[in-house]
Amino acid sequence: MSKPEIPPPYTAVTRHAVFPTPSHDEAARFNFLANFNKYMASALGPGNKLAYDKRVLPTFMKEQGREPKDRFEIRHAMNKDSWHRFWSALKRNSMEMRQQNGRSMVLRQLDELDAKARQYNEGRDTLRLDPSVQVPRYQAAIDIHCMPGSYHGEERPGDVSAGANYDCGIFATTGGGLGALSDGGGQALVEWIKKERPGWVPRRILDLGCTIGHNVVPLALAFPDTEVIAIDTAAPSLRYGHARAQALGAHNLKFIQMNAEDMNAFEDESFDWVQTTMYLHELSGSALPRIIGESARILAPGGLMLHLEQPQYSDAMPLYEQFIRDWDAFNNNEPFWSSMHALDLKGIMAEKGLPHDCQFVTGVTAVVDETVFPKQRQGEGEDHGRAASWNAYGAWKPAA
Amino acid sequence: MNDDIDWIARAGAKAKGKRPHYFDDPAIDRTLSIVMALAGEVSVLRERLDTIERLLEAKGTISRADIEAYTPDRAAGNERGMQTREYIARIMRGVQQDMEALEELAEPSVEELSKTLREM
């Protein structure tokens, strides 16, 4: 067994101008969680497969006289296994602790954080909030990732607590796998496009479900002459994200409160690049195809649609792997995760005007400062659902 | 600081969505939450002590502000990470050994083994 790498200390996380200031002990709490999550994935994670192979599957076969037919049958069987239950209980606690630890750090300094955000937000036309935008029903039904209040919660009107809490804890959840600004996904997109289309400068880029803009800021900085727009329905996340982007110097990036299911405000064929990162799994069964349709409508001929996600389930993926990848769906408040990953994404994209022959799927791994932050490894010891490597599901829209 | 909200109470708000139960007795779920929170706090105390030791070693005297401002360099950060990993491995020993036992499900109990040995 190879030795797992040690996550960098929380003090290596970049404190941009609106980042919460951690006390010594608050940083230490995140250090514990980052190391604990690594341990759970690398040292104990393989125990789930062992329990399945040695105990759960043989019992299932004996009782049913056949193998499990889908990931749900595996889950029901595994949920009776004492070892898997204990592992899940530990993991669930780690997720809850991350929220409590982040919220206590953010809420004790909320006055300062709100004031810092105001400095970057007031009087700037790069933040456009629209109180008529409703929290979608599928978002309001449950607090995603066990994040109290989800992306749209407020402790008091106009605050940035949701965004700040989200930002400060990503380090702990991913063991530092997303880098100093938790933007390894966005950095990876920049690296990918520079290789894929050297010299290409899109005129307009749209990022859907941007939350606090982690993954769109690198794009805005990489294409300083491009007009970049990021939309989300959650004002508290946008307020924080806009201030963060401004603090990081992304002045060509606008944050607009808008529901991607209805992007009437944007004209047909008006963007060269429409994209999402780790977003599709947070939608609903009817919202997802509608959003792909709207995205295809506003995408210019020859333009790029790109969705970064964890790998889709397919017949080629073993059922056990589908089951373990589903853990977050049922244990970390990701209600759409399981069904989204089984969708025929390529079929939906084709139906919405991006034919199969212009589609592609490619692997993308977080780009981080590897002198300080760990490079993501796949396979053994992978923290399923949080691994900083993804599949990019994309299409170049046919030229008219 | 802020005066208008009870941040300590609000930090622990429950996320919307029914929590799965992992054990037949809900008291075990709650006890495990407490044990895990305490495990985290012990780790925090150890890290704080390590900070104090390093600062004392380097400067001979320290203030609380020094502790708050302490930023480990690369080597110290790695050493502290190793200590945390070692600490976690120690407190998770039981779970890890149960995992190892899964490899040997047919392992006889010591009682069975002692009978066998008597007859050997």
Coordinates of N, CA and C in Angstrom, one line a residue, chain A residues 189-392:
Chain A
L189 N -10.0 23.8 -16.5 CA -10.6 24.2 -17.7 C -9.7 25.1 -18.6
V190 N -9.1 26.0 -17.9 CA -8.2 26.9 -18.6 C -7.0 26.1 -19.3
E191 N -6.4 25.2 -18.6 CA -5.4 24.4 -19.1 C -5.9 23.6 -20.3
W192 N -7.1 23.0 -20.2 CA -7.6 22.2 -21.2 C -7.9 23.0 -22.5
I193 N -8.5 24.1 -22.4 CA -8.9 24.9 -23.6 C -7.7 25.4 -24.3
K194 N -6.7 25.8 -23.5 CA -5.4 26.3 -24.1 C -4.8 25.2 -25.0
K195 N -4.9 24.0 -24.6 CA -4.4 22.9 -25.4 C -5.3 22.5 -26.5
E196 N -6.6 22.5 -26.2 CA -7.6 22.1 -27.2 C -7.7 23.1 -28.4
R197 N -7.8 24.4 -28.0 CA -7.9 25.4 -29.0 C -6.9 26.5 -28.8
P198 N -5.6 26.3 -29.1 CA -4.6 27.3 -28.8 C -5.0 28.6 -29.5
G199 N -4.9 29.7 -28.8 CA -5.2 31.0 -29.4 C -6.6 31.4 -29.5
W200 N -7.5 30.5 -29.2 CA -9.0 30.8 -29.2 C -9.3 31.8 -28.1
V201 N -10.0 32.9 -28.5 CA -10.5 33.9 -27.5 C -12.0 34.0 -27.7
P202 N -12.8 33.3 -26.8 CA -14.2 33.5 -26.9 C -14.6 34.9 -26.6
R203 N -15.7 35.4 -27.3 CA -16.1 36.8 -27.0 C -16.9 36.8 -25.7
R204 N -17.8 35.8 -25.5 CA -18.6 35.8 -24.3 C -18.7 34.4 -23.7
I205 N -18.5 34.3 -22.4 CA -18.6 33.0 -21.7 C -19.7 33.1 -20.7
L206 N -20.5 32.0 -20.6 CA -21.6 32.0 -19.5 C -21.3 30.8 -18.7
D207 N -21.3 31.0 -17.3 CA -21.2 29.9 -16.4 C -22.5 29.8 -15.6
L208 N -23.1 28.6 -15.6 CA -24.4 28.4 -15.0 C -24.3 27.8 -13.6
G209 N -25.1 28.2 -12.7 CA -25.0 27.7 -11.3 C -23.6 27.9 -10.7
C210 N -23.2 29.1 -10.8 CA -21.8 29.5 -10.5 C -21.5 29.4 -9.0
T211 N -22.5 29.4 -8.1 CA -22.4 29.6 -6.7 C -21.4 30.7 -6.4
I212 N -20.2 30.5 -5.8 CA -19.4 31.6 -5.4 C -18.3 31.8 -6.5
G213 N -18.5 31.2 -7.7 CA -17.6 31.6 -8.8 C -16.2 31.0 -8.8
H214 N -16.0 30.0 -8.0 CA -14.6 29.4 -7.9 C -14.1 29.1 -9.3
N215 N -14.9 28.4 -10.1 CA -14.4 27.8 -11.3 C -14.5 28.8 -12.5
V216 N -15.2 29.9 -12.3 CA -15.3 30.8 -13.4 C -14.3 31.9 -13.3
V217 N -13.8 32.2 -12.1 CA -12.8 33.3 -12.0 C -11.5 32.9 -12.8
P218 N -11.0 31.7 -12.7 CA -9.8 31.4 -13.6 C -10.1 31.6 -15.0
L219 N -11.3 31.4 -15.5 CA -11.6 31.6 -16.9 C -11.6 33.1 -17.2
A220 N -12.2 33.9 -16.3 CA -12.2 35.3 -16.5 C -10.8 35.9 -16.5
L221 N -9.9 35.4 -15.7 CA -8.6 35.9 -15.6 C -7.7 35.4 -16.8
A222 N -8.1 34.2 -17.3 CA -7.3 33.7 -18.5 C -7.7 34.4 -19.8
F223 N -9.0 34.9 -19.8 CA -9.4 35.6 -21.0 C -9.9 37.0 -20.6
P224 N -8.9 37.9 -20.3 CA -9.3 39.2 -19.8 C -10.1 40.1 -20.7
D225 N -10.1 39.8 -22.0 CA -10.8 40.6 -23.0 C -12.2 40.0 -23.3
T226 N -12.5 38.9 -22.6 CA -13.8 38.2 -22.8 C -14.8 38.7 -21.8
E227 N -16.0 38.9 -22.3 CA -17.1 39.2 -21.3 C -17.6 37.9 -20.7
V228 N -17.4 37.8 -19.4 CA -17.8 36.6 -18.7 C -18.9 36.8 -17.8
I229 N -20.0 36.0 -17.9 CA -21.2 36.2 -17.1 C -21.4 34.9 -16.3
A230 N -21.7 35.0 -15.0 CA -22.0 33.9 -14.1 C -23.3 34.1 -13.5
I231 N -24.2 33.0 -13.6 CA -25.5 33.2 -13.0 C -25.8 32.1 -12.0
D232 N -26.7 32.4 -11.1 CA -27.1 31.5 -10.0 C -28.4 32.1 -9.5
T233 N -29.2 31.2 -8.8 CA -30.4 31.7 -8.2 C -30.2 32.2 -6.8
A234 N -29.0 31.9 -6.2 CA -28.8 32.2 -4.8 C -28.1 33.5 -4.5
A235 N -28.8 34.5 -4.1 CA -28.2 35.9 -3.9 C -27.1 35.8 -2.9
P236 N -27.2 35.1 -1.7 CA -26.1 35.2 -0.8 C -24.8 34.6 -1.3
S237 N -24.9 33.6 -2.2 CA -23.7 33.1 -2.8 C -23.1 34.1 -3.8
L238 N -24.0 34.7 -4.6 CA -23.6 35.7 -5.6 C -22.9 36.9 -4.9
R239 N -23.5 37.4 -3.8 CA -22.9 38.5 -3.1 C -21.4 38.2 -2.7
Y240 N -21.2 37.1 -2.2 CA -19.9 36.7 -1.7 C -19.0 36.4 -2.9
G241 N -19.6 35.7 -3.9 CA -18.8 35.4 -5.1 C -18.3 36.6 -5.9
H242 N -19.2 37.6 -6.0 CA -18.8 38.8 -6.7 C -17.7 39.5 -6.0
A243 N -17.9 39.7 -4.6 CA -16.8 40.3 -3.9 C -15.5 39.6 -4.0
R244 N -15.6 38.3 -4.0 CA -14.4 37.4 -4.1 C -13.7 37.7 -5.4
A245 N -14.5 37.6 -6.5 CA -14.0 37.8 -7.8 C -13.3 39.2 -8.0
Q246 N -14.0 40.2 -7.5 CA -13.4 41.6 -7.5 C -12.1 41.6 -6.8
A247 N -12.1 41.0 -5.6 CA -10.9 41.0 -4.8 C -9.7 40.3 -5.5
L248 N -10.1 39.3 -6.4 CA -9.0 38.6 -7.1 C -8.7 39.2 -8.5
G249 N -9.4 40.3 -8.7 CA -9.0 41.1 -10.0 C -9.8 40.6 -11.2
A250 N -10.9 39.9 -11.1 CA -11.6 39.4 -12.2 C -12.7 40.5 -12.5
H251 N -12.3 41.6 -13.2 CA -13.2 42.7 -13.4 C -14.1 42.5 -14.7
N252 N -13.7 41.5 -15.5 CA -14.5 41.3 -16.7 C -15.6 40.2 -16.4
L253 N -15.9 40.0 -15.2 CA -16.8 39.0 -14.8 C -18.1 39.6 -14.1
K254 N -19.2 39.3 -14.7 CA -20.5 39.8 -14.1 C -21.2 38.7 -13.4
F255 N -21.8 38.9 -12.2 CA -22.6 38.0 -11.5 C -24.1 38.4 -11.6
I256 N -24.9 37.5 -12.1 CA -26.3 37.9 -12.3 C -27.2 36.8 -11.6
Q257 N -28.2 37.3 -10.8 CA -29.1 36.4 -10.2 C -30.2 36.0 -11.3
M258 N -30.2 34.7 -11.7 CA -31.1 34.3 -12.7 C -31.2 32.8 -12.7
N259 N -32.4 32.3 -13.0 CA -32.6 30.9 -13.1 C -32.3 30.4 -14.5
A260 N -31.4 29.4 -14.6 CA -30.9 28.9 -15.9 C -32.0 28.3 -16.7
E261 N -33.1 27.9 -16.1 CA -34.2 27.3 -16.8 C -34.9 28.4 -17.7
D262 N -34.7 29.6 -17.4 CA -35.4 30.7 -18.1 C -34.4 31.8 -18.4
M263 N -33.7 31.7 -19.5 CA -32.6 32.7 -19.8 C -33.1 33.6 -20.9
N264 N -34.4 34.0 -20.9 CA -34.9 34.9 -21.9 C -34.1 36.2 -22.0
A265 N -33.4 36.6 -20.9 CA -32.7 37.8 -21.0 C -31.5 37.7 -22.0
F266 N -31.1 36.5 -22.3 CA -30.0 36.3 -23.3 C -30.6 36.0 -24.7
E267 N -30.0 36.6 -25.7 CA -30.4 36.4 -27.0 C -29.9 35.0 -27.6
D268 N -30.6 34.5 -28.6 CA -30.2 33.3 -29.2 C -28.7 33.5 -29.7
E269 N -28.0 32.4 -29.6 CA -26.6 32.4 -30.2 C -25.7 33.5 -29.8
S270 N -25.8 33.9 -28.5 CA -25.1 35.1 -28.1 C -23.8 34.8 -27.2
F271 N -23.6 33.5 -27.0 CA -22.3 33.1 -26.2 C -21.5 32.1 -27.0
D272 N -20.2 32.2 -26.9 CA -19.3 31.3 -27.5 C -19.0 30.1 -26.6
W273 N -19.3 30.2 -25.4 CA -18.9 29.1 -24.4 C -20.0 29.2 -23.3
V274 N -20.7 28.1 -23.2 CA -21.7 28.0 -22.1 C -21.3 26.7 -21.3
Q275 N -21.1 26.9 -20.0 CA -20.6 25.8 -19.2 C -21.1 25.7 -17.8
T276 N -20.9 24.5 -17.2 CA -21.3 24.3 -15.8 C -20.1 23.4 -15.2
T277 N -19.9 23.6 -13.9 CA -19.0 22.7 -13.2 C -19.7 22.2 -11.9
M278 N -19.7 20.9 -11.8 CA -20.3 20.2 -10.7 C -21.7 20.8 -10.3
Y279 N -22.5 20.9 -11.4 CA -23.8 21.6 -11.2 C -24.9 20.7 -11.6
L280 N -24.8 20.0 -12.7 CA -25.9 19.2 -13.2 C -26.5 18.3 -12.2
H281 N -25.7 17.7 -11.2 CA -26.2 16.8 -10.2 C -27.0 17.5 -9.2
E282 N -27.1 18.8 -9.2 CA -27.9 19.5 -8.2 C -29.2 20.0 -8.8
L283 N -29.5 19.6 -10.0 CA -30.8 20.0 -10.6 C -31.9 19.0 -10.3
S284 N -32.9 19.0 -11.1 CA -34.0 18.1 -11.0 C -34.2 17.4 -12.4
G285 N -35.0 16.4 -12.4 CA -35.2 15.7 -13.7 C -35.8 16.5 -14.8
S286 N -36.6 17.5 -14.5 CA -37.2 18.3 -15.5 C -36.3 19.6 -15.8
A287 N -35.7 20.1 -14.7 CA -34.8 21.3 -14.9 C -33.6 21.0 -15.8
L288 N -33.0 19.8 -15.6 CA -31.8 19.5 -16.4 C -31.9 19.6 -17.9
P289 N -32.9 18.9 -18.5 CA -33.0 19.0 -20.0 C -33.4 20.4 -20.4
R290 N -34.2 21.1 -19.6 CA -34.6 22.5 -19.9 C -33.4 23.4 -20.0
I291 N -32.5 23.2 -19.0 CA -31.3 24.0 -18.9 C -30.4 23.7 -20.1
I292 N -30.3 22.4 -20.4 CA -29.4 22.1 -21.6 C -30.0 22.7 -22.8
G293 N -31.3 22.7 -22.9 CA -32.0 23.3 -24.1 C -31.8 24.8 -24.2
E294 N -31.9 25.5 -23.1 CA -31.7 26.9 -23.0 C -30.2 27.3 -23.4
S295 N -29.3 26.4 -22.9 CA -27.9 26.6 -23.1 C -27.6 26.5 -24.6
A296 N -28.2 25.5 -25.2 CA -28.0 25.2 -26.6 C -28.5 26.4 -27.5
R297 N -29.7 26.9 -27.0 CA -30.3 28.1 -27.7 C -29.4 29.3 -27.8
I298 N -28.8 29.6 -26.6 CA -28.0 30.8 -26.5 C -26.5 30.6 -27.0
L299 N -26.2 29.4 -27.3 CA -24.8 29.1 -27.8 C -24.7 29.4 -29.3
A300 N -23.6 30.2 -29.6 CA -23.4 30.6 -31.0 C -22.9 29.4 -31.8
P301 N -23.2 29.4 -33.1 CA -22.7 28.3 -34.0 C -21.1 28.2 -33.8
G302 N -20.6 27.0 -33.7 CA -19.2 26.9 -33.5 C -18.7 27.0 -32.1
G303 N -19.7 27.3 -31.2 CA -19.4 27.6 -29.8 C -19.3 26.3 -29.0
L304 N -18.8 26.4 -27.8 CA -18.5 25.3 -26.9 C -19.5 25.1 -25.7
M305 N -20.1 23.9 -25.6 CA -20.9 23.6 -24.4 C -20.1 22.6 -23.6
L306 N -19.9 22.9 -22.3 CA -19.0 22.0 -21.5 C -19.6 21.8 -20.1
H307 N -19.7 20.6 -19.7 CA -20.2 20.3 -18.3 C -19.2 19.4 -17.6
L308 N -18.7 19.9 -16.5 CA -17.8 19.1 -15.7 C -18.6 18.4 -14.6
E309 N -18.4 17.0 -14.6 CA -19.2 16.2 -13.6 C -18.3 15.0 -13.2
Q310 N -18.7 14.4 -12.1 CA -18.2 13.1 -11.8 C -18.7 12.1 -12.9
P311 N -18.0 11.0 -13.1 CA -18.4 10.1 -14.3 C -19.8 9.6 -14.2
Q312 N -20.4 9.6 -15.4 CA -21.8 9.0 -15.5 C -21.7 7.5 -15.3
Y313 N -22.8 6.9 -14.8 CA -22.9 5.5 -14.6 C -23.2 4.9 -16.0
S314 N -22.7 3.8 -16.3 CA -23.0 3.1 -17.5 C -22.9 1.6 -17.3
D315 N -23.4 0.8 -18.3 CA -23.3 -0.6 -18.1 C -21.9 -1.1 -17.9
A316 N -20.9 -0.3 -18.4 CA -19.5 -0.7 -18.3 C -19.0 -0.5 -16.9
M317 N -19.7 0.4 -16.1 CA -19.2 0.6 -14.7 C -19.8 -0.4 -13.8
P318 N -18.9 -1.2 -13.0 CA -19.4 -2.2 -12.1 C -20.5 -1.7 -11.2
L319 N -21.4 -2.5 -10.9 CA -22.5 -2.1 -10.0 C -22.0 -1.6 -8.6
Y320 N -21.0 -2.3 -8.1 CA -20.4 -1.9 -6.8 C -19.9 -0.4 -6.9
E321 N -19.2 -0.1 -8.0 CA -18.7 1.2 -8.1 C -19.8 2.3 -8.2
Q322 N -20.9 1.9 -8.9 CA -22.1 2.8 -9.0 C -22.6 3.0 -7.6
F323 N -22.7 1.9 -6.8 CA -23.2 2.0 -5.4 C -22.4 3.0 -4.6
I324 N -21.1 2.8 -4.6 CA -20.2 3.6 -3.7 C -20.2 5.1 -4.2
R325 N -20.3 5.3 -5.5 CA -20.4 6.6 -6.0 C -21.7 7.3 -5.6
D326 N -22.7 6.5 -5.3 CA -24.0 7.0 -4.9 C -24.1 7.4 -3.4
W327 N -23.0 7.2 -2.7 CA -23.1 7.4 -1.2 C -23.6 8.8 -0.9
D328 N -23.1 9.8 -1.6 CA -23.5 11.1 -1.2 C -25.0 11.4 -1.5
A329 N -25.5 10.7 -2.4 CA -26.9 10.9 -2.8 C -27.8 10.7 -1.5
F330 N -27.5 9.6 -0.8 CA -28.4 9.2 0.3 C -27.8 9.6 1.7
N331 N -26.5 9.9 1.7 CA -25.9 10.2 3.0 C -25.4 11.7 3.2
N332 N -25.4 12.4 2.1 CA -24.9 13.8 2.1 C -25.9 14.7 1.4
N333 N -27.1 14.4 1.5 CA -28.2 15.3 0.9 C -27.9 15.7 -0.5
E334 N -27.8 14.7 -1.4 CA -27.6 15.0 -2.8 C -28.7 14.3 -3.6
P335 N -30.0 14.8 -3.5 CA -31.1 13.9 -3.9 C -31.2 13.6 -5.4
F336 N -30.5 14.4 -6.2 CA -30.6 14.2 -7.6 C -29.4 13.4 -8.2
W337 N -28.4 13.3 -7.3 CA -27.1 12.7 -7.7 C -27.2 11.4 -8.4
S338 N -28.0 10.5 -7.8 CA -28.1 9.1 -8.3 C -28.8 9.1 -9.7
S339 N -29.9 9.7 -9.8 CA -30.6 9.6 -11.1 C -29.9 10.5 -12.1
M340 N -29.3 11.6 -11.7 CA -28.5 12.4 -12.7 C -27.4 11.6 -13.4
H341 N -26.7 10.8 -12.5 CA -25.5 10.1 -13.0 C -25.9 8.9 -13.9
A342 N -27.2 8.6 -13.9 CA -27.7 7.5 -14.8 C -28.3 8.0 -16.0
L343 N -28.4 9.3 -16.1 CA -29.1 9.9 -17.3 C -28.3 9.7 -18.6
D344 N -29.0 9.7 -19.7 CA -28.3 9.7 -21.0 C -28.0 11.1 -21.4
L345 N -26.9 11.7 -20.8 CA -26.6 13.1 -21.0 C -26.4 13.4 -22.5
K346 N -25.7 12.4 -23.2 CA -25.4 12.6 -24.6 C -26.7 12.7 -25.4
G347 N -27.6 11.8 -25.0 CA -28.9 11.8 -25.7 C -29.6 13.1 -25.5
I348 N -29.6 13.6 -24.3 CA -30.3 14.9 -24.0 C -29.6 16.0 -24.8
M349 N -28.3 16.1 -24.9 CA -27.6 17.1 -25.6 C -27.9 17.0 -27.1
A350 N -28.0 15.8 -27.6 CA -28.3 15.6 -29.0 C -29.8 16.1 -29.3
E351 N -30.7 15.7 -28.4 CA -32.1 16.2 -28.6 C -32.2 17.7 -28.6
K352 N -31.3 18.3 -27.9 CA -31.4 19.8 -27.8 C -30.6 20.5 -28.8
G353 N -30.1 19.8 -29.8 CA -29.5 20.5 -31.0 C -28.0 20.4 -31.0
L354 N -27.4 19.5 -30.2 CA -26.0 19.3 -30.3 C -25.7 17.8 -30.6
P355 N -25.7 17.5 -31.9 CA -25.7 16.1 -32.4 C -24.5 15.3 -31.9
H356 N -24.7 14.0 -31.8 CA -23.7 13.1 -31.3 C -22.3 13.3 -31.9
D357 N -22.3 13.6 -33.2 CA -21.0 13.6 -33.9 C -20.2 14.9 -33.5
C358 N -20.9 15.9 -32.8 CA -20.1 17.0 -32.4 C -19.8 17.0 -30.9
Q359 N -20.2 15.9 -30.3 CA -20.0 15.7 -28.8 C -18.6 15.1 -28.5
F360 N -18.2 15.3 -27.3 CA -17.0 14.6 -26.8 C -17.0 14.4 -25.3
V361 N -16.3 13.4 -24.8 CA -16.1 13.3 -23.4 C -14.6 13.2 -23.1
T362 N -14.2 14.0 -22.1 CA -12.7 13.9 -21.8 C -12.5 14.0 -20.3
G363 N -11.4 13.5 -19.9 CA -11.1 13.5 -18.4 C -10.4 14.7 -18.1
V364 N -10.7 15.3 -16.9 CA -10.1 16.6 -16.5 C -9.7 16.4 -15.0
T365 N -8.5 16.7 -14.7 CA -8.0 16.6 -13.3 C -7.7 18.0 -12.8
A366 N -8.0 18.2 -11.5 CA -7.8 19.6 -10.9 C -6.3 20.0 -11.1
V367 N -6.2 21.3 -11.5 CA -4.9 21.8 -11.6 C -4.6 22.7 -10.4
V368 N -3.6 22.2 -9.6 CA -3.3 22.9 -8.4 C -1.8 23.2 -8.3
D369 N -1.3 24.0 -7.4 CA 0.1 24.3 -7.1 C 0.6 23.0 -6.5
E370 N 1.3 22.1 -7.3 CA 1.7 20.8 -6.7 C 2.8 20.9 -5.8
T371 N 3.5 22.1 -5.7 CA 4.5 22.1 -4.7 C 3.9 22.2 -3.3
V372 N 2.6 22.6 -3.2 CA 2.0 22.7 -1.9 C 0.8 21.7 -1.7
F373 N 0.0 21.6 -2.8 CA -1.2 20.9 -2.7 C -1.1 19.5 -3.5
P374 N -1.9 18.5 -2.9 CA -1.7 17.2 -3.5 C -2.4 17.1 -4.9
K375 N -1.7 16.4 -5.8 CA -2.2 16.1 -7.1 C -3.2 15.0 -6.9
Q376 N -4.4 15.1 -7.6 CA -5.4 14.1 -7.4 C -5.0 12.7 -7.9
R377 N -5.3 11.7 -7.2 CA -5.0 10.3 -7.7 C -6.4 9.7 -7.8
Q378 N -6.5 8.8 -8.8 CA -7.7 8.1 -9.0 C -7.6 6.6 -8.6
G379 N -8.7 5.9 -8.5 CA -8.7 4.5 -8.2 C -8.6 4.3 -6.7
E380 N -7.7 3.5 -6.3 CA -7.6 3.1 -4.9 C -7.5 4.3 -4.0
G381 N -8.4 4.3 -3.0 CA -8.3 5.4 -2.1 C -9.0 6.7 -2.6
E382 N -9.7 6.6 -3.7 CA -10.4 7.8 -4.2 C -11.6 8.1 -3.3
D383 N -11.8 9.4 -3.0 CA -12.9 9.8 -2.2 C -14.0 10.1 -3.2
H384 N -14.8 9.0 -3.4 CA -15.9 9.1 -4.5 C -16.8 10.3 -4.2
G385 N -17.2 11.0 -5.2 CA -18.1 12.1 -5.0 C -17.4 13.4 -4.8
R386 N -16.1 13.3 -4.2 CA -15.4 14.5 -3.9 C -14.0 14.6 -4.7
A387 N -13.7 13.5 -5.4 CA -12.4 13.4 -6.1 C -12.3 14.6 -7.0
A388 N -11.1 15.2 -7.0 CA -10.9 16.4 -7.8 C -10.5 16.0 -9.2
S389 N -11.2 15.1 -9.8 CA -11.0 14.8 -11.2 C -12.4 14.4 -11.7
W390 N -12.6 14.8 -13.0 CA -14.0 14.8 -13.5 C -14.0 14.3 -14.9
N391 N -15.2 14.1 -15.4 CA -15.4 13.9 -16.8 C -16.0 15.2 -17.3
A392 N -15.5 15.7 -18.5 CA -16.1 16.8 -19.1 C -16.9 16.3 -20.3

